[in-house]
CSV table of C-alpha atoms and ligand atoms in Angstrom, one decimal:
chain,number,residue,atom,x,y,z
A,20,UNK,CA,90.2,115.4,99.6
A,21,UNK,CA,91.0,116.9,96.0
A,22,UNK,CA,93.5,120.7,96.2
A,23,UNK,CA,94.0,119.6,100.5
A,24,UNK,CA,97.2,117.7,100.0
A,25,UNK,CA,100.6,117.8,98.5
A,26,UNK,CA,101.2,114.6,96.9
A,27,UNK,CA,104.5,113.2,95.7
A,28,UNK,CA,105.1,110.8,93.0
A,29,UNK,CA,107.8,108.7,93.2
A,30,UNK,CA,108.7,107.2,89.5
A,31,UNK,CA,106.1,109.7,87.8
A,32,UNK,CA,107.8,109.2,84.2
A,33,UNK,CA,107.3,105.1,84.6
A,34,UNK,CA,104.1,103.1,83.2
A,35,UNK,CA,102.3,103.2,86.6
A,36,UNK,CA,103.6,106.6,88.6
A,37,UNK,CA,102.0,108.8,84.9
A,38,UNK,CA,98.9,106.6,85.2
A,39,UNK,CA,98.7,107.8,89.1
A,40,UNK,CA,99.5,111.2,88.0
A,41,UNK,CA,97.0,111.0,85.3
A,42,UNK,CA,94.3,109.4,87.4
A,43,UNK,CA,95.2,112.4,90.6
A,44,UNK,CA,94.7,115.2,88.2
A,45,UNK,CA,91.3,113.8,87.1
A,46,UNK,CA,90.1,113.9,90.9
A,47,UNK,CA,91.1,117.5,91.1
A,48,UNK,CA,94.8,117.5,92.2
A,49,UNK,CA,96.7,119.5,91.3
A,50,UNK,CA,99.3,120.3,94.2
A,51,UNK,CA,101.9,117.1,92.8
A,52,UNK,CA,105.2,117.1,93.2
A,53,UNK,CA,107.7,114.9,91.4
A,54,UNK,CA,111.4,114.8,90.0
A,55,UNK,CA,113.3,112.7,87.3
A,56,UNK,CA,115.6,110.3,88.1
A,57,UNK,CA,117.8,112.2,86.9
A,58,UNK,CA,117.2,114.9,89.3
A,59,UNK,CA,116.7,113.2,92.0
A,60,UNK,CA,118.6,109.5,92.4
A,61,UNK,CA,116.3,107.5,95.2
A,62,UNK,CA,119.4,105.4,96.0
A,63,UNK,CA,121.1,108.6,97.4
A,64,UNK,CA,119.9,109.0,101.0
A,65,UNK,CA,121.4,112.4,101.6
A,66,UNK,CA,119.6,113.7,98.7
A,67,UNK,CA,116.1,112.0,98.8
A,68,UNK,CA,115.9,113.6,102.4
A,69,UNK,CA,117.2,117.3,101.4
A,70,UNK,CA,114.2,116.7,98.4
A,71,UNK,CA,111.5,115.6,101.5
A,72,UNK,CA,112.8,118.4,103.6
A,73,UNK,CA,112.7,120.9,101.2
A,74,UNK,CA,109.5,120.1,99.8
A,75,UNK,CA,107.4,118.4,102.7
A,76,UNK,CA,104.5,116.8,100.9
A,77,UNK,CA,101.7,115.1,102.9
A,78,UNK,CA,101.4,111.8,100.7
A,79,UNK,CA,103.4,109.7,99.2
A,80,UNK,CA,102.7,107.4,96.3
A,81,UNK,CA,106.2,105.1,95.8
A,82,UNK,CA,105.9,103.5,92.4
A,83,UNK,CA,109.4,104.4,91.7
A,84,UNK,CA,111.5,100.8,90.9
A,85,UNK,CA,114.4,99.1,89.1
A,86,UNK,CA,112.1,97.0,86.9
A,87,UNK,CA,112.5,94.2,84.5
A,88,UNK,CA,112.0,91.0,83.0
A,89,UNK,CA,113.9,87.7,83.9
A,90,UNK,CA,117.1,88.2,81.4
A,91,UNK,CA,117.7,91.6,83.4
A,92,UNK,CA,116.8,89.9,86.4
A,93,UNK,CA,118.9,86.8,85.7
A,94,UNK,CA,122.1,89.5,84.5
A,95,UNK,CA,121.6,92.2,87.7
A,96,UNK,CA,120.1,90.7,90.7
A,97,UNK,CA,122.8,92.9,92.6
A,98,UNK,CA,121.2,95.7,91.2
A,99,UNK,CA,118.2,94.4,91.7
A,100,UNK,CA,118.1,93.8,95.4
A,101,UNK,CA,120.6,96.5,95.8
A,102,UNK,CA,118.4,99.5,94.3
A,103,UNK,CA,115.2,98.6,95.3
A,104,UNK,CA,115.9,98.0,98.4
A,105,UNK,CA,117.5,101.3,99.3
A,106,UNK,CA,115.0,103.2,97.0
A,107,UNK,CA,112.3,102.0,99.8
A,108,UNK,CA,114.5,102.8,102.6
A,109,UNK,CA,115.3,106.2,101.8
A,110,UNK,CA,111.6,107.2,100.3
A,111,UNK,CA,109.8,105.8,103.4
A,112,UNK,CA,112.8,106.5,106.2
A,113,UNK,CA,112.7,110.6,104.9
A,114,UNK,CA,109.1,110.7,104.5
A,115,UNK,CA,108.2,110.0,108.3
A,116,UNK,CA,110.8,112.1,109.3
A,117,UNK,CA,109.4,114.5,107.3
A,118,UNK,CA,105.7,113.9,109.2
A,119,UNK,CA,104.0,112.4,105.7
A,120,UNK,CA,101.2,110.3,107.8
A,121,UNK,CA,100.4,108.7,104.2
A,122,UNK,CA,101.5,106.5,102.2
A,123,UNK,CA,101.4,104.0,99.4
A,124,UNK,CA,104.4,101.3,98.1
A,125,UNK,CA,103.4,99.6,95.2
A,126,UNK,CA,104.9,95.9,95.4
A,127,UNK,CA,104.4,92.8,92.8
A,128,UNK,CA,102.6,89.6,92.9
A,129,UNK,CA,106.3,88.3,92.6
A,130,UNK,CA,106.2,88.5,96.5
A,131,UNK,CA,104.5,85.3,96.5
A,132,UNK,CA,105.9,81.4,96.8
A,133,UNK,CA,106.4,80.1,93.4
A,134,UNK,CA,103.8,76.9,94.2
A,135,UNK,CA,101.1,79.4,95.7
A,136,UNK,CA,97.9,78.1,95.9
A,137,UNK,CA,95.9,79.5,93.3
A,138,UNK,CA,94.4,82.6,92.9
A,139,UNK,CA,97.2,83.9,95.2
A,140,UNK,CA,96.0,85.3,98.6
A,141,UNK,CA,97.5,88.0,100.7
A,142,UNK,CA,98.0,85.6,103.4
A,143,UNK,CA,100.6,83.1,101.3
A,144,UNK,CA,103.0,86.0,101.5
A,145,UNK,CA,106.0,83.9,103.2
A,146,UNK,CA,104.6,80.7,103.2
A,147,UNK,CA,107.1,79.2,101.2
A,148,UNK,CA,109.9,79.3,98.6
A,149,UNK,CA,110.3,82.0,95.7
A,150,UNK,CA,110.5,82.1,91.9
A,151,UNK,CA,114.8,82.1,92.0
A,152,UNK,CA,114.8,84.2,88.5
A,153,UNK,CA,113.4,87.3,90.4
A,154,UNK,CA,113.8,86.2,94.4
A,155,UNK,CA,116.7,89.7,94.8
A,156,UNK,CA,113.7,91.8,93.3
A,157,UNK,CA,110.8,89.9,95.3
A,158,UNK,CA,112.9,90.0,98.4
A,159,UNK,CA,113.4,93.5,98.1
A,160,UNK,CA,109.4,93.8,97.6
A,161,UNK,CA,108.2,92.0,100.8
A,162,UNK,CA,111.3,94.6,102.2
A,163,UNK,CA,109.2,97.4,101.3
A,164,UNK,CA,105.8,95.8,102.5
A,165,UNK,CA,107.2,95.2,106.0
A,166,UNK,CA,109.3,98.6,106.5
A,167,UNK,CA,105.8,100.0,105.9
A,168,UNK,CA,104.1,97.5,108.8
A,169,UNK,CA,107.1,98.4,110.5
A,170,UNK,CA,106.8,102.0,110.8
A,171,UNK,CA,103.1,101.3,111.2
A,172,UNK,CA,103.3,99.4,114.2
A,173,UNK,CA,106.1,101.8,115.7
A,174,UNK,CA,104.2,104.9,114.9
A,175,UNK,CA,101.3,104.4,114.1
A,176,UNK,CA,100.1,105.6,117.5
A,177,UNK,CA,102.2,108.2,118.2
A,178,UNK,CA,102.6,109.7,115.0
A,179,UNK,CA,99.4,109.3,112.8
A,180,UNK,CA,101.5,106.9,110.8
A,181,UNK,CA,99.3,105.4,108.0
A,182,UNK,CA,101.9,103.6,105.3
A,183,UNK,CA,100.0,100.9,102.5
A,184,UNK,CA,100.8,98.2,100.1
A,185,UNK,CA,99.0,97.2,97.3
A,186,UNK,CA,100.2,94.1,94.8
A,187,UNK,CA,99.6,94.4,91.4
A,188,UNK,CA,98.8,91.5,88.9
A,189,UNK,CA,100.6,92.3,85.7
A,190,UNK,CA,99.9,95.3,84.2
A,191,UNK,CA,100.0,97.2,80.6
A,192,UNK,CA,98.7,100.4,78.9
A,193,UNK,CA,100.8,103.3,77.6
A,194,UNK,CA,104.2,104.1,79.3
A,195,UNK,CA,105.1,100.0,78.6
A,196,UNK,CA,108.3,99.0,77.8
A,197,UNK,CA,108.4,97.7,74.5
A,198,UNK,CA,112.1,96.8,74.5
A,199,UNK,CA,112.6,93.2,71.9
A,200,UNK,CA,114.2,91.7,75.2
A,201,UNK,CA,113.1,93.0,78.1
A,202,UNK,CA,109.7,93.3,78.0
A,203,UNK,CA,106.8,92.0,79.5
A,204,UNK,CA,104.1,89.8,77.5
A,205,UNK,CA,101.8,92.3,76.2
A,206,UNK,CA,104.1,94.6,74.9
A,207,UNK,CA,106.9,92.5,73.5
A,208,UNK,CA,103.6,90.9,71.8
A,209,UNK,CA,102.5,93.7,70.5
A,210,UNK,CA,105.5,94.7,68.9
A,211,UNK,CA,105.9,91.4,67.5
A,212,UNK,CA,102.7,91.5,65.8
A,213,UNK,CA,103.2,95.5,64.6
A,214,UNK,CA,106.6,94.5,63.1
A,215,UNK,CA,104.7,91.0,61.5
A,216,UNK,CA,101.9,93.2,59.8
A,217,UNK,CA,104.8,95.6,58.4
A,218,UNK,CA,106.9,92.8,56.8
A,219,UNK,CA,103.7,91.2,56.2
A,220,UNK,CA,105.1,88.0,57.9
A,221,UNK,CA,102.6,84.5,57.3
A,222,UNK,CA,103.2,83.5,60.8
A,223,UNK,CA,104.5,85.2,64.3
A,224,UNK,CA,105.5,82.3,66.6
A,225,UNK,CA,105.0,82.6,70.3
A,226,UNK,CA,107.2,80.5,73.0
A,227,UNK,CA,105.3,77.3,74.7
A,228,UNK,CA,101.9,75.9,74.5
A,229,UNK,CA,100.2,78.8,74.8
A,230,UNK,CA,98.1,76.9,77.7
A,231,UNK,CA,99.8,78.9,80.6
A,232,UNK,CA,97.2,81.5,82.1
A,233,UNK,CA,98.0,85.1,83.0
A,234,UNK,CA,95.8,87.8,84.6
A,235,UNK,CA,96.8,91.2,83.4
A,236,UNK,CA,95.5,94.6,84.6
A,237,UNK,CA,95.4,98.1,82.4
A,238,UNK,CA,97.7,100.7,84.0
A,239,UNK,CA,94.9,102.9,84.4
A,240,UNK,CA,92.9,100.7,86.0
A,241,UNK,CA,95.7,99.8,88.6
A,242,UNK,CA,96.2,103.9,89.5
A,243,UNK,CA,92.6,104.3,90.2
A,244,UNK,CA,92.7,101.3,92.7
A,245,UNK,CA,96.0,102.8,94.2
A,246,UNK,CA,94.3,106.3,94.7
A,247,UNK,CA,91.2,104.3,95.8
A,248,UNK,CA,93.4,102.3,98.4
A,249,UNK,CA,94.9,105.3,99.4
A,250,UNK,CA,92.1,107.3,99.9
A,251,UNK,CA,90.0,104.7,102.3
A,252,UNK,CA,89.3,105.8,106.0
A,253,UNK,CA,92.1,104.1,108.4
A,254,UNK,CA,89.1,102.4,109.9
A,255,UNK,CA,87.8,100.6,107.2
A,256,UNK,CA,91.7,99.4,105.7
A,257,UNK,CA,92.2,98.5,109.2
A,258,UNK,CA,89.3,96.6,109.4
A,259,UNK,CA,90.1,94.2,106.1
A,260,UNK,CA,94.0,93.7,106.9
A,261,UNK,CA,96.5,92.8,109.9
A,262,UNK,CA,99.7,94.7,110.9
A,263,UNK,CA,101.9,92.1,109.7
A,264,UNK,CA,99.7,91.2,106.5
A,265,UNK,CA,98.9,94.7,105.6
A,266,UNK,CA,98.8,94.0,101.9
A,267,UNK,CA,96.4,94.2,98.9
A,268,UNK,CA,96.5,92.6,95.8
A,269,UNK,CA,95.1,94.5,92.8
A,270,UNK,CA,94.0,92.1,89.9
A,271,UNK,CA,91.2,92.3,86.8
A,272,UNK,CA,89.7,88.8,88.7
A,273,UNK,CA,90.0,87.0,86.0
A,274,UNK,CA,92.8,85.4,83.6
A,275,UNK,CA,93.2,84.4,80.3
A,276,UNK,CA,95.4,81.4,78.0
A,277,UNK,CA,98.8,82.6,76.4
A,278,UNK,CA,96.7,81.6,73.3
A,279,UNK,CA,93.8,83.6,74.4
A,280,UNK,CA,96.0,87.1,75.0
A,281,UNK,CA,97.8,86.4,71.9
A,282,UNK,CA,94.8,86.3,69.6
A,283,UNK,CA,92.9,89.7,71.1
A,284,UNK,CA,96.7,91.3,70.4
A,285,UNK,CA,96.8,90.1,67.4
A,286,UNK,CA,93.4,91.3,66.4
A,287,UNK,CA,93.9,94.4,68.1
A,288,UNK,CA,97.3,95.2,65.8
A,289,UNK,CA,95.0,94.3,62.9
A,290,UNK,CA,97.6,91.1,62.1
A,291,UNK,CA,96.2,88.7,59.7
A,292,UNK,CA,98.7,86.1,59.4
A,293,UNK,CA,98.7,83.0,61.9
A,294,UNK,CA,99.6,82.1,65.5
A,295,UNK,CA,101.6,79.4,66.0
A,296,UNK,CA,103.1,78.0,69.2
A,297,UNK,CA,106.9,76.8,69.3
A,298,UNK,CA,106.3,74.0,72.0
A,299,UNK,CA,110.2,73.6,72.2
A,300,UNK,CA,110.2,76.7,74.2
A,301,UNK,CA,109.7,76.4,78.0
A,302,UNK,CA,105.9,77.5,79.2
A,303,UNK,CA,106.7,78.7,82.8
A,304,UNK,CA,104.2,78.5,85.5
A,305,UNK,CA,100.8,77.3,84.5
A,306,UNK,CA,98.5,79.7,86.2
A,307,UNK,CA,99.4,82.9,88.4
A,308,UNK,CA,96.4,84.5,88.9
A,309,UNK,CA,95.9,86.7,92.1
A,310,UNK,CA,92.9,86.5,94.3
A,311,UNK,CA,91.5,90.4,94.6
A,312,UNK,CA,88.6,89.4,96.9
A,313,UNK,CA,89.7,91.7,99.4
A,314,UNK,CA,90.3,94.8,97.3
A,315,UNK,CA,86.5,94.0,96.0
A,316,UNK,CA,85.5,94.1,99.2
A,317,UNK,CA,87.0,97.1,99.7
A,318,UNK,CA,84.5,98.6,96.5
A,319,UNK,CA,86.9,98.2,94.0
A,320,UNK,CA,86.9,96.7,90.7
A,321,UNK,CA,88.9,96.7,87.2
A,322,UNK,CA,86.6,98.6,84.6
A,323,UNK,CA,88.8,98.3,81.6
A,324,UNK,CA,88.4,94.7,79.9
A,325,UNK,CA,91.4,93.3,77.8
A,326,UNK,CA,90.0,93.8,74.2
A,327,UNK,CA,89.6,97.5,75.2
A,328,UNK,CA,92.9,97.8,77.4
A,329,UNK,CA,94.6,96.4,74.4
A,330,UNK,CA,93.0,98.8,71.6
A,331,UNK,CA,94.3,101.3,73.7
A,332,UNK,CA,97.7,100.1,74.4
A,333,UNK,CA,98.2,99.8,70.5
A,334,UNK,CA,97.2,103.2,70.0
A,335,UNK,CA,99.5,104.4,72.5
A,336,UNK,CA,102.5,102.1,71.0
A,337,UNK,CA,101.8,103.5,67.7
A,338,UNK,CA,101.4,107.4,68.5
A,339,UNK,CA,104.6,107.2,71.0
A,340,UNK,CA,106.7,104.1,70.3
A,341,UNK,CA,106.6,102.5,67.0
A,342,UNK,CA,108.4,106.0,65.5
A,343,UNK,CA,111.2,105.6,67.5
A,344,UNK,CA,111.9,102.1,67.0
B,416,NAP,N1,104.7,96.9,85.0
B,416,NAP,C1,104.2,95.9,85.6
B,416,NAP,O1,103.6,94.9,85.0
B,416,NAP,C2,104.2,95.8,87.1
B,416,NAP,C3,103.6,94.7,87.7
B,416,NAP,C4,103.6,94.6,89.1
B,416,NAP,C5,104.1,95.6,89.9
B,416,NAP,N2,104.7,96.7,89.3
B,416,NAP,C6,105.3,97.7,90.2
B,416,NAP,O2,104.9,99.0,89.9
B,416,NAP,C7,106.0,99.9,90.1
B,416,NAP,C8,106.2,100.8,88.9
B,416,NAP,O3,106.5,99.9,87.8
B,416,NAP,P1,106.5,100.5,86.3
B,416,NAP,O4,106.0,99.4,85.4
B,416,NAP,O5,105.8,101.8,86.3
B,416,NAP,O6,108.1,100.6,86.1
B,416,NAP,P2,108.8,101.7,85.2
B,416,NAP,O7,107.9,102.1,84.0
B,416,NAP,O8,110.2,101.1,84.9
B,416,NAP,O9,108.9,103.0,86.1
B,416,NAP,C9,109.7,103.0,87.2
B,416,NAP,C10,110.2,104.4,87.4
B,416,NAP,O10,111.1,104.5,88.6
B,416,NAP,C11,112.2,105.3,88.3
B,416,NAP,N3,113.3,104.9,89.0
B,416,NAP,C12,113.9,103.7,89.1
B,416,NAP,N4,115.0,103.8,89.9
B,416,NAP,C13,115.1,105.1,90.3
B,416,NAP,C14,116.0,105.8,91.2
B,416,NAP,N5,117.1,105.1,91.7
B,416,NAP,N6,115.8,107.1,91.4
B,416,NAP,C15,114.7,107.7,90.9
B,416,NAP,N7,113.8,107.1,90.1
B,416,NAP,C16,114.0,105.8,89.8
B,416,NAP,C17,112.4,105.1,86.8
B,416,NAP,O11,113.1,106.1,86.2
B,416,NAP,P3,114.2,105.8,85.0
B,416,NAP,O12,113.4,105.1,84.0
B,416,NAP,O13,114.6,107.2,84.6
B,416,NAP,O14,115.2,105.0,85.6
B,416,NAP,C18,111.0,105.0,86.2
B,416,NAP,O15,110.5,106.3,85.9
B,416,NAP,C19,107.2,99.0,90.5
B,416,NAP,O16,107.3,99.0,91.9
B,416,NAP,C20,106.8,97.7,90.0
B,416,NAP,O17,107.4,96.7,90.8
B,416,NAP,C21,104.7,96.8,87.9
């Protein structure tokens, strides 16, 4: 497949669209196209189509989002619903009238009811009620996973159609944000724990128990499982989803304590002081963990464990971040 298509990026400056990049031009691709946000505002119908019209690739990889933690979630869900949802709209709407046959929208494990049996199956997609601190952004989400069923089931047939969804668990590696607010666990942690060893700080404390379990997934590890999910023969995705339950999660299989995460970041930063746990805080859900049995299946697995992912992610925070903060 490598040099035969001309593959767009949607989001190709974010954590996940430069790991697909990265991960395309290690299979041989070179033909990608992509533009800034600033170049090209995926909220702006007239314009996305002009870009799909003028440029015509054959795939599309949409990991282009408003993203954020639950403060920016809680402060903007206007924005939230408002951006991703015509983001989706205009990416998928131009590319099929612009014959791109494939396609892959990369959702979040958000999509699924707050009490969802775990490890989270594809199938408890609306089963029941959502996480309200995010339910604008997750709405939009399951949006996007059913416009792509949608045009599926309405073109499919006629027009070669071929649009997928995959799920990701949470996910870190270079690109992260590392903002003191809005970031996710791993990287507000490890910023924490870089600024603790600086100041040379006794103790870092870190909210709850630390008993809440998390599965996390390295960015690179989630691009080669989108390029892999992209790349499978209709036949064979076909045969391991539905038309209205077209998704696929994308986990490591396995989870890990707060406590557990917070130690291997701690080690990997090279902090010696102690980890304590300010149980006044709230803990939040006490396992989310996604059930990848299906993308296994499918011949996939995660390759890059935590203690690595997380060396890795330091170095990265350290060449690229921690001179700018
Ligand atoms: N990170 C995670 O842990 C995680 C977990 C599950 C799912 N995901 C999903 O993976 C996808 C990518 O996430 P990410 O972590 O890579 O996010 P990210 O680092 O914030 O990247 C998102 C990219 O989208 C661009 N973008 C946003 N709005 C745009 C617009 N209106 N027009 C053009 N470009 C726009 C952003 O550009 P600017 O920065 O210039 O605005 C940014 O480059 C998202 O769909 C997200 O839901 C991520």
């Amino acid at each position: 497949m490598a040099n035969s298509q001309k593959i767009y990026v949607a989001g190709h400056r974010g954590m996940v669209g430069s790991a697909i990049v990265r991960a395309l031009r290690q299979q041989g691709e070179v033909n990608i196209v992509s533009r800034t946000h600033a170049e090209l505002d995926l909220t702006n119908q007239a314009a996305v189509q002009e870009f799909f019209a003028e440029e015509k690739p054959t795939q599309v990889y949409l990991a282009a989002a408003k993203v954020g933690g639950i403060h920016a979630n809680n402060t903007y869900p206007a924005d939230f619903i408002y951006e991703n949802l015509m983001v989706q709209a205009n990416v998928i709407e131009a590319a099929f009238q612009n014959g791109v046959q494939k396609l892959l929208f990369l959702g979040s494990s958000c999509i699924y009811p707050r009490m969802a049996q775990q490890p989270m199956r594809e199938d408890a997609l609306l089963t029941g009620t959502l996480e309200p601190t995010n339910e604008p952004y997750a709405i939009a989400k399951i949006a996007g996973i059913k416009l792509c069923e949608s045009y599926n089931r309405q073109y499919g047939v006629s027009h070669g159609v071929d649009y997928r969804s995959v799920m990701p668990t949470n996910l870190y590696g270079p690109g992260d944000n590392y903002h003191p607010e809005n970031s996710h666990v791993i990287p507000a942690l490890i910023r924490r724990f870089h600024e603790a060893k600086l100041a040379k700080a006794p103790s870092v404390a870190i909210w709850g128990t630390g008993t809440p379990r998390r599965e996390f997934l390295y960015v690179d590890d989630m691009a080669a499982a989108s390029v892999h999910v992209m790349q499978l023969p209709k036949a064979t995705y076909d045969q391991h989803t539905s038309p209205m339950q077209s998704l696929i999660n994308v986990g490591s299989g396995s989870d890990v304590t707060i406590a557990e995460v917070a130690q291997a970041i701690a080690q990997a930063v090279g902090y010696t002081g102690q980890v304590e746990f300010d149980t006044s805080k709230p803990d939040g859900a006490p396992r989310k963990w996604m059930d990848s049995s299906r993308l296994r299946v499918l011949g996939w697995q995660a390759k890059v464990d935590l203690c690595q992912g997380l060396a890795f992610a330091y170095e990265d925070f350290t060449s690229v971040v921690a001179n700018r903060l």
